Structures are given as structure tokens and as C-alpha cells.
Coordinates of C-alpha atoms and ligand atoms in Angstrom, one line a residue:
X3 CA 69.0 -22.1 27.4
X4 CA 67.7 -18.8 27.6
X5 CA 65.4 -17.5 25.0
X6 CA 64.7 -14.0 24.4
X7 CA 62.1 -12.4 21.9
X8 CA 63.8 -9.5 20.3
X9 CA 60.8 -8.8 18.0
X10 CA 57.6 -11.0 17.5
X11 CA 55.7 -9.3 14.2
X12 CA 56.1 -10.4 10.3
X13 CA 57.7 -8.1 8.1
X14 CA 56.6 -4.1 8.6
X15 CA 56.3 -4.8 12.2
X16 CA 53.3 -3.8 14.3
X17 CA 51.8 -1.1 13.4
X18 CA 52.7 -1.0 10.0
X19 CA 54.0 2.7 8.1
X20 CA 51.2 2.2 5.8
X21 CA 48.4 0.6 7.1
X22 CA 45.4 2.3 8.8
X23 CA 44.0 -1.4 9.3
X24 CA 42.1 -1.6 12.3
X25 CA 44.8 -3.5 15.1
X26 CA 47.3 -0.7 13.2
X27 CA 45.0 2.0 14.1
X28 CA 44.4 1.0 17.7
X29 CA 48.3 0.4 18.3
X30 CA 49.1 4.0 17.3
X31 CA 46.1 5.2 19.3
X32 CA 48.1 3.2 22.4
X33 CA 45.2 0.9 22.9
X34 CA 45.7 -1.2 25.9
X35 CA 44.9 -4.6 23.7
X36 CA 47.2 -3.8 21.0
X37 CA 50.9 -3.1 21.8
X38 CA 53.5 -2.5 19.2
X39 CA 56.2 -5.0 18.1
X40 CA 59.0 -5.0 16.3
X41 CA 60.3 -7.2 13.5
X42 CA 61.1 -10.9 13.9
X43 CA 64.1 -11.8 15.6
X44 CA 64.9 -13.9 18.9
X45 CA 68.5 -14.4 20.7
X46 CA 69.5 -17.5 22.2
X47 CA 72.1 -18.3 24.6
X48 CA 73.4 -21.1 27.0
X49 CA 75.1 -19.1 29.0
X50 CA 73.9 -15.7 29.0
X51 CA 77.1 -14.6 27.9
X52 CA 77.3 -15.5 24.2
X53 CA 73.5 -14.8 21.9
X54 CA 73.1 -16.0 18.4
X55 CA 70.7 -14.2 16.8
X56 CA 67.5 -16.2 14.9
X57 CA 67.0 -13.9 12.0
X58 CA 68.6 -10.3 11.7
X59 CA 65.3 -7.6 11.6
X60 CA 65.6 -4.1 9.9
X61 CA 65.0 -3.0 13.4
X62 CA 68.2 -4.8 14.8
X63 CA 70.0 -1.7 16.1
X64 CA 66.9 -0.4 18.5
X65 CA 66.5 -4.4 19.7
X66 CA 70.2 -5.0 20.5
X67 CA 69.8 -1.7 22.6
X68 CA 67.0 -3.0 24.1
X69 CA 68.4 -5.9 26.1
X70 CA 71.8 -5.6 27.9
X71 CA 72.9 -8.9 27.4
X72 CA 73.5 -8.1 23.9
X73 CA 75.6 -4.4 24.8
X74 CA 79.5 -4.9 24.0
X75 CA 81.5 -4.9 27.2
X76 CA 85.0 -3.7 25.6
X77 CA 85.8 -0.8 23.4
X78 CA 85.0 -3.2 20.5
X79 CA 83.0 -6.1 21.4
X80 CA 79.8 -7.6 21.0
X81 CA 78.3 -10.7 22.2
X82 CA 76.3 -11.6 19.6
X83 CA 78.6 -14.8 18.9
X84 CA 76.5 -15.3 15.4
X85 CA 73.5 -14.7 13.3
X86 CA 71.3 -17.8 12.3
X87 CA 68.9 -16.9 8.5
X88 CA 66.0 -19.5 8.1
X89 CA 65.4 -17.8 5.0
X90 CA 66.4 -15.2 3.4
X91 CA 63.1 -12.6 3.6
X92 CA 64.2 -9.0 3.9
X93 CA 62.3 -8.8 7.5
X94 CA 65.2 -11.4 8.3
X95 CA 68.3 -10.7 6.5
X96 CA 68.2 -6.7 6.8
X97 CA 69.4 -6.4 9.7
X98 CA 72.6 -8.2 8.8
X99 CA 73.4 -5.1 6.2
X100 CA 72.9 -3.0 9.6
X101 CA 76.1 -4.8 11.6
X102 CA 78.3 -3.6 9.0
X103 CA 80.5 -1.5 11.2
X104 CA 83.7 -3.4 10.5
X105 CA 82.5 -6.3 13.1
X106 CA 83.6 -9.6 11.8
X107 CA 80.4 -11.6 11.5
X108 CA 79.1 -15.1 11.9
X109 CA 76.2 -16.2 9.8
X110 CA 74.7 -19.7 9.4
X111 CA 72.7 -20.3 6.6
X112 CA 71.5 -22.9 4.4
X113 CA 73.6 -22.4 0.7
X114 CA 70.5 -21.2 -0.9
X115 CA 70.4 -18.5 1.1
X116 CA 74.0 -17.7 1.3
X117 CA 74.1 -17.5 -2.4
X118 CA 70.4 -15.3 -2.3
X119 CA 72.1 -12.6 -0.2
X120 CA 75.1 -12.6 -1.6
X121 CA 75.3 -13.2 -5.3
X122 CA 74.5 -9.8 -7.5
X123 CA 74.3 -8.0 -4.4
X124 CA 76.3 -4.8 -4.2
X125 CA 75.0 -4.2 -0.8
X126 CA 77.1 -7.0 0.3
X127 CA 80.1 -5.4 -0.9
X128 CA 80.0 -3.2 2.0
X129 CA 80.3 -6.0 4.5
X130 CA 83.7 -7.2 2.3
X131 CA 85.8 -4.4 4.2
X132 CA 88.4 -6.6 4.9
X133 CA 89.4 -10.1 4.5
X134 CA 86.7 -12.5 6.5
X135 CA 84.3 -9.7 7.5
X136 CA 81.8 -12.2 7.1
X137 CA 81.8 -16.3 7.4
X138 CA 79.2 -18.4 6.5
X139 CA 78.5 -21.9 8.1
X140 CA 76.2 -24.1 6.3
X141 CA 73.2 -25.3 7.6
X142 CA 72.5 -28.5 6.2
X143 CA 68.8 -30.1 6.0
X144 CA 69.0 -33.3 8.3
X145 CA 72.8 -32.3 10.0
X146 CA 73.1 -31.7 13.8
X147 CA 76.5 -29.4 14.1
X148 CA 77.7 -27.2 17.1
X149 CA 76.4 -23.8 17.3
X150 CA 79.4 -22.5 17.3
X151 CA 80.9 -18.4 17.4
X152 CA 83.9 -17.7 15.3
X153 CA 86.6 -18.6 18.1
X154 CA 85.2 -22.1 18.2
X155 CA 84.6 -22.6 21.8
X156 CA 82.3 -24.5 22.5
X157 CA 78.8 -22.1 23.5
X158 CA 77.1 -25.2 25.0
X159 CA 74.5 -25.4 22.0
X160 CA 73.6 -27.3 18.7
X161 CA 71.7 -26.7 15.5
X162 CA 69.8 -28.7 13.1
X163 CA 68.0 -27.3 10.0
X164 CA 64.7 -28.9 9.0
X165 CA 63.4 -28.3 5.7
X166 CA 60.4 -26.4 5.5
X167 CA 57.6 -25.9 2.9
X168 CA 58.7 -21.8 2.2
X169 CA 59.3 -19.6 -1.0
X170 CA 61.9 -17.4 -2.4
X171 CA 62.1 -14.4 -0.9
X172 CA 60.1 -11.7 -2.8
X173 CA 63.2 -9.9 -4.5
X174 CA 64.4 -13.6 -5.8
X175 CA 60.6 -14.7 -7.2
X176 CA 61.0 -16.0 -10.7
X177 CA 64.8 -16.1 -11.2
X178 CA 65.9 -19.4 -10.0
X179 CA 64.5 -22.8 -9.6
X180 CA 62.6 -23.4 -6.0
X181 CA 65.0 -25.5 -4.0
X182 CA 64.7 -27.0 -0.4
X183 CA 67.2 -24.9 0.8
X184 CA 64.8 -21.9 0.5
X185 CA 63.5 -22.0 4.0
X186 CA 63.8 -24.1 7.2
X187 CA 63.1 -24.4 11.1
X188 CA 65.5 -25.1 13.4
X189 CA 66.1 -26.9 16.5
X190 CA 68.6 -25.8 19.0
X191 CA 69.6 -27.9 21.7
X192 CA 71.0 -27.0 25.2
X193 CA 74.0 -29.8 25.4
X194 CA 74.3 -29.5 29.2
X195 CA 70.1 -29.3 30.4
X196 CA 68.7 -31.6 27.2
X197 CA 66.5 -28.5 26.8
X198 CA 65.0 -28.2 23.1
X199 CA 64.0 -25.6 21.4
X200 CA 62.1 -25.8 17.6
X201 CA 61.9 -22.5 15.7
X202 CA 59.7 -22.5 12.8
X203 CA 58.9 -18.8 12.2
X204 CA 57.8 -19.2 8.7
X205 CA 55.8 -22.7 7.5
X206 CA 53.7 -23.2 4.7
X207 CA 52.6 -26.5 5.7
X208 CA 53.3 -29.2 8.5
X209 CA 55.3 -31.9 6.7
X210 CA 55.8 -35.3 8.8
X211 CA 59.1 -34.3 9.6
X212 CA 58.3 -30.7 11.6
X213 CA 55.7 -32.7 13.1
X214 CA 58.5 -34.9 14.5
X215 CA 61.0 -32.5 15.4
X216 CA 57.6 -30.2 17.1
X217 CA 57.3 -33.8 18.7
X218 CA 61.2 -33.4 20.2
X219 CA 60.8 -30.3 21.6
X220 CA 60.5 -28.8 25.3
X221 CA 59.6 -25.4 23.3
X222 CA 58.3 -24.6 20.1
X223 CA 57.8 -21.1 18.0
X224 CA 55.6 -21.4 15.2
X225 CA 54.8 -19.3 12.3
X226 CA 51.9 -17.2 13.3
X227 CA 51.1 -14.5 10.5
X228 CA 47.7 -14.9 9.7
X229 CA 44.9 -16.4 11.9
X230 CA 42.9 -16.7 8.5
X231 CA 44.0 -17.8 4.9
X232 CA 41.6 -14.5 3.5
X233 CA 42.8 -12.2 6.2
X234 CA 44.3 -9.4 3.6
X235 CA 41.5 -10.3 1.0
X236 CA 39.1 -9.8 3.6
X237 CA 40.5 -6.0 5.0
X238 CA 40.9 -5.0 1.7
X239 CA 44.7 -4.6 1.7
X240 CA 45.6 -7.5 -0.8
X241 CA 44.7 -10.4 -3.0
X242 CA 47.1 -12.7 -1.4
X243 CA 46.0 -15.5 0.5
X244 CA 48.4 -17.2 3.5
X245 CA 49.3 -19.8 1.4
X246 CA 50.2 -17.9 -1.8
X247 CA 52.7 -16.5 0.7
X248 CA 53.6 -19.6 2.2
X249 CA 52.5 -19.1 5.6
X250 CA 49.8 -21.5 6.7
X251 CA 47.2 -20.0 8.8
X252 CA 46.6 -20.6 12.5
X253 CA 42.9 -21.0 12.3
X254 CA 40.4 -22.5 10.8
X255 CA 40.0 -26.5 10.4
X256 CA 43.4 -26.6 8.3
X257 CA 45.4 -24.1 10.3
X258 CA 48.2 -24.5 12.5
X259 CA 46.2 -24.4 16.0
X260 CA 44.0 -27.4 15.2
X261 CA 46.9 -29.7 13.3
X262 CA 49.8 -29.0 16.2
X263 CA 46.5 -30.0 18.7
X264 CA 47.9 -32.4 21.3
X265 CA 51.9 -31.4 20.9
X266 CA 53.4 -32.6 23.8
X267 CA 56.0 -29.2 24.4
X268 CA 54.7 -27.0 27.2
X269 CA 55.7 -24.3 25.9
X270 CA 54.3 -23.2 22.5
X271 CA 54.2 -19.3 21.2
X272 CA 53.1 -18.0 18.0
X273 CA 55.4 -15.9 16.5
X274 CA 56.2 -13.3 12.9
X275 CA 52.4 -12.3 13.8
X276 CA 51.3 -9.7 10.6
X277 CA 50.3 -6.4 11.5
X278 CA 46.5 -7.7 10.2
X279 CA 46.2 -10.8 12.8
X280 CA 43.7 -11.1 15.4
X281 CA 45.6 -12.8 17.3
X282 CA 47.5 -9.7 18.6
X283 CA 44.7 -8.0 20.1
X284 CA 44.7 -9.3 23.9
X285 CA 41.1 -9.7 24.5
X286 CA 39.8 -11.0 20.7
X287 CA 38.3 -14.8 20.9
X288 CA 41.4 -15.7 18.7
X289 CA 43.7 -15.1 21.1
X290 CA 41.3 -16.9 23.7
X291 CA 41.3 -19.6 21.2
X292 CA 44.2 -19.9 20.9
X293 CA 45.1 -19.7 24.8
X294 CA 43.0 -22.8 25.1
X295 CA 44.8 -24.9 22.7
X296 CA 47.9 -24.4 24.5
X297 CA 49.6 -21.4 22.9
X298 CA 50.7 -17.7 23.4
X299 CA 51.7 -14.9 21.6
X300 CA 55.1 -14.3 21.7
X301 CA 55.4 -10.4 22.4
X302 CA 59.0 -8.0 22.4
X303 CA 60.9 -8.5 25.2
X304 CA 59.4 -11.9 26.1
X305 CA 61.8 -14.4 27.6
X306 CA 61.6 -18.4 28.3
X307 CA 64.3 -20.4 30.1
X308 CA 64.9 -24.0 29.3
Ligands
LIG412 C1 57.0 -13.2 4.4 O1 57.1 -13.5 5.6 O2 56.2 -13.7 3.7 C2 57.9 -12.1 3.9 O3 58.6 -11.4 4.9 C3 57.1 -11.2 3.0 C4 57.9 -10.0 2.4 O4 59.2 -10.1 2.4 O5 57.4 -9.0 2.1
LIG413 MN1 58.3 -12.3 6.9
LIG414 ZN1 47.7 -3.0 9.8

């Protein structure tokens, strides 16, 4: 399986339009410790040939360009076989709104999130064209299926959703009932090599049952937006603390670095990293920290083979 970071930073990306914190102000100033990144998204593929997309970033058209795997090699082609939403954040369902030049797309997604992006959106009327623009696939909580592109052949991978403590997306807040649905991680599995991969961008807690499928894994990415619940509160830039946004910290004696201590997968990279972490500046004690528990910091462009 190859694994290929498309964009590692939450939503704004790194450095952020509107924020002169001090990691933004030393990315635009092309600091050597702090390089830009783009919006979360990763492709996956089994055989190089056919990439599903984890998560669809407002920055989709400059990262497609970016790798040649994911160019079209006919007139009209592309080989991004499907796009996989663990939630439905505008940082990852943007980008879908941004494939809508009369491509028929593939989209798995839990029915929460299916029915967040579509229902009362007139957006979405412009990727209704024509007659099956778009097909959903359900991820269910709990269901291994074939990760499959719209022809059916096989692509050599499978998907299972894993509930995931989460919230609504921001634009959703307030006008339906929380439901399971809302946000997962996923594990994709290489049929032929056994390789595992988890993908937990965005976790507001470590329930028993990411802490298995983490377990399972030869490769995990795990939600690393803040290294500190009172990051924003502390810069001044917000009142917000990690967990009001359902993202639980990587440091400290609760975070994410000191309860995934001892995971067995060798491979381990933080990823959706905010624009305020740390963690993103190469030579901080955070990212040392971090380094000696095991982990990296996933970074555009990055790429892991299973
Ligand atoms: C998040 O990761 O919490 C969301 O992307 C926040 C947002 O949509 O502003
Ligand atoms: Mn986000
Ligand atoms: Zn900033």
C-alpha cells in the first residue's frame, strides 16, 4: 500500500490567512523550522495506479497537481478511483465541491455525513449535472467492505469505519441530534501484503475500540491539532479549548502521546496539525518529545509504503 500525504495541517492550513501567531509568522518569513502545509488530505493506493482520496481539502486542485500519480492519463480521466469523508468538516468535504467538472464521483461516507453535505445544500446541486454524477457508498461503523472505484474491480484494498468521539461540523452545530455517524477513523487494509493502515485524523478521545484497531495496525495517523488543550486560549486567538472542539490534545498527562505510549505500529505520524501547534516547528522540545515516544509529523508530500 502506498500512502501519500497530500496535506498534513487542520483546517486554514499552515500559515493561516489570518493569523500573525508566532509558527504563522515564521512560515511566511520562510523560516527553516517552519514549512508550510496544506490542508488535510492523504491518497492511498495498492497499486499505484488507482488513489482514493482520505478527505477532500479546499486546496485539492494545487495537491492533485502536486503528485503525478494522481494526473489523468487520457483526454478525460482521473485516477482518483474515490474520495473517502471521516466527517464532514469543511477542511474535508470542500474539496469535493472543487471536482465538479462533470467527473462522475465516488464518495464513501458514513449516512450522517452523506445526509450533512447533501440535504439543504444548493451547492450540491451543481454536482447533480447529470444522472449519477455522484455515488455514495456507506461506511458503516463495525463493517469491513472492499474499497472499491465505480467500475468494481477489485483495487486490492478494504475499509472499515470505527466510530469516533467527534462533533458536527461547525455549519451543522445545533440543528440535529449528535449521532455516531458524525465522525470516524478508518482502517484500510492491503488484501495482498496484510499491510494496515488506521487513519484517525480527528479524535476527541481514545475509546477501547480505537485503542484496538491502533493495536491492528502496521501504520497509524492520529489527530494531531493541538499539543495543548489551552493552546488558542493561551495565544490569545480563542476561548476554545481541544476538547470543546473535539480534538484531544497530544500533550500533557491526558493527551494523545502519553495514552497511545507502547502502541505496537512502527510507524506513527501526527497529522491535521493547527497552524498554532508546536509540534510543527522542527527544533521545539515538542517535536523532540514527541520523536521520542515514537512519532513524526506527517508533512506535504510525505509518503509510507506498506
Ligand atoms: C475541526 O477540525 O475541528 C474543524 O475543521 C474546525 C472547523 O471546521 O472550523
Ligand atoms: Mn479540521
Ligand atoms: Zn497561526
Amino acid at each position: 500500500m502506498r500512502i501519500k500525504v497530500l496535506g498534513a495541517a487542520a483546517g486554514g492550513g499552515f500559515p493561516q490567512w489570518n493569523c500573525g501567531c508566532p509558527n504563522c509568522r515564521a512560515a511566511r518569513a520562510g523560516a527553516p523550522d517552519a514549512t508550510p502545509l496544506t490542508q488535510e488530505s492523504v491518497g492511498v493506493s495498492a497499486d499505484g495506479e488507482r488513489w482514493f482520496l482520505l478527505n477532500a481539502s479546499p486546496e485539492i486542485r494545487a495537491q492533485i497537481e502536486s503528485y503525478a500519480p494522481l494526473h489523468p492519463r487520457e483526454a478525460r480521466h482521473s485516477p482518483i478511483a474515490a474520495v473517502v469523508l471521516t466527517n464532514g468538516d469543511l477542511d474535508h468535504t470542500l474539496g469535493i465541491l472543487s471536482l465538479r467538472e462533470s467527473h462522475p464521483l465516488l464518495i464513501y461516507a458514513t449516512e450522517r455525513v452523506q445526509r450533512g453535505f447533501t440535504e439543504n445544500n444548493v451547492f450540491y446541486r451543481t454536482l447533480q449535472r447529470f444522472p449519477g454524477q455522484v455515488t455514495w457508498r456507506t461506511l458503516d461503523p463495525g463493517r469491513q467492505i472492499p474499497l472499491d472505484g465505480a467500475d468494481g474491480a477489485p483495487t486490492g484494498l478494504s475499509i472499515e469505519a470505527v466510530p469516533t468521539p467527534g462533533k458536527p461540523p461547525v455549519h451543522l452545530e445545533g440543528l440535529a441530534e449528535t449521532d455516531p455517524g458524525e465522525n470516524i477513523g478508518v482502517i484500510i487494509r492491503d488484501d495482498a501484503t496484510g499491510g494496515c493502515l488506521a487513519y484517525f485524523s480527528a479524535a476527541g478521545d481514545i475509546t477501547p475500540e480505537i485503542r484496538a484497531a491502533l493495536e491492528r495496525a502496521d501504520c497509524v495517523f492520529f489527530d494531531g491539532t493541538f499539543w495543548d488543550s489551552d493552546e488558542l486560549i493561551t495565544l490569545g486567538l480563542g476561548t476554545k479549548h481541544a476538547q470543546d472542539m473535539a480534538h484531544l490534545p497530544v500533550g500533557g498527562p491526558g493527551g494523545s502521546l502519553a495514552r497511545l505510549a507502547g502502541l505496537n505500529a512502527a510507524r506513527r505520524y501526527y497529522i491535521h496539525i493547527n497552524n498554532t501547534n508546536p509540534l510543527l516547528r522542527s527544533g521545539s522540545a515538542e517535536r523532540a518529545q514527541a520523536e521520542a515516544g515514537g512519532w513524526k509529523v506527517a508533512h506535504d508530500g510525505m509518503e509510507v509504503t506498506l
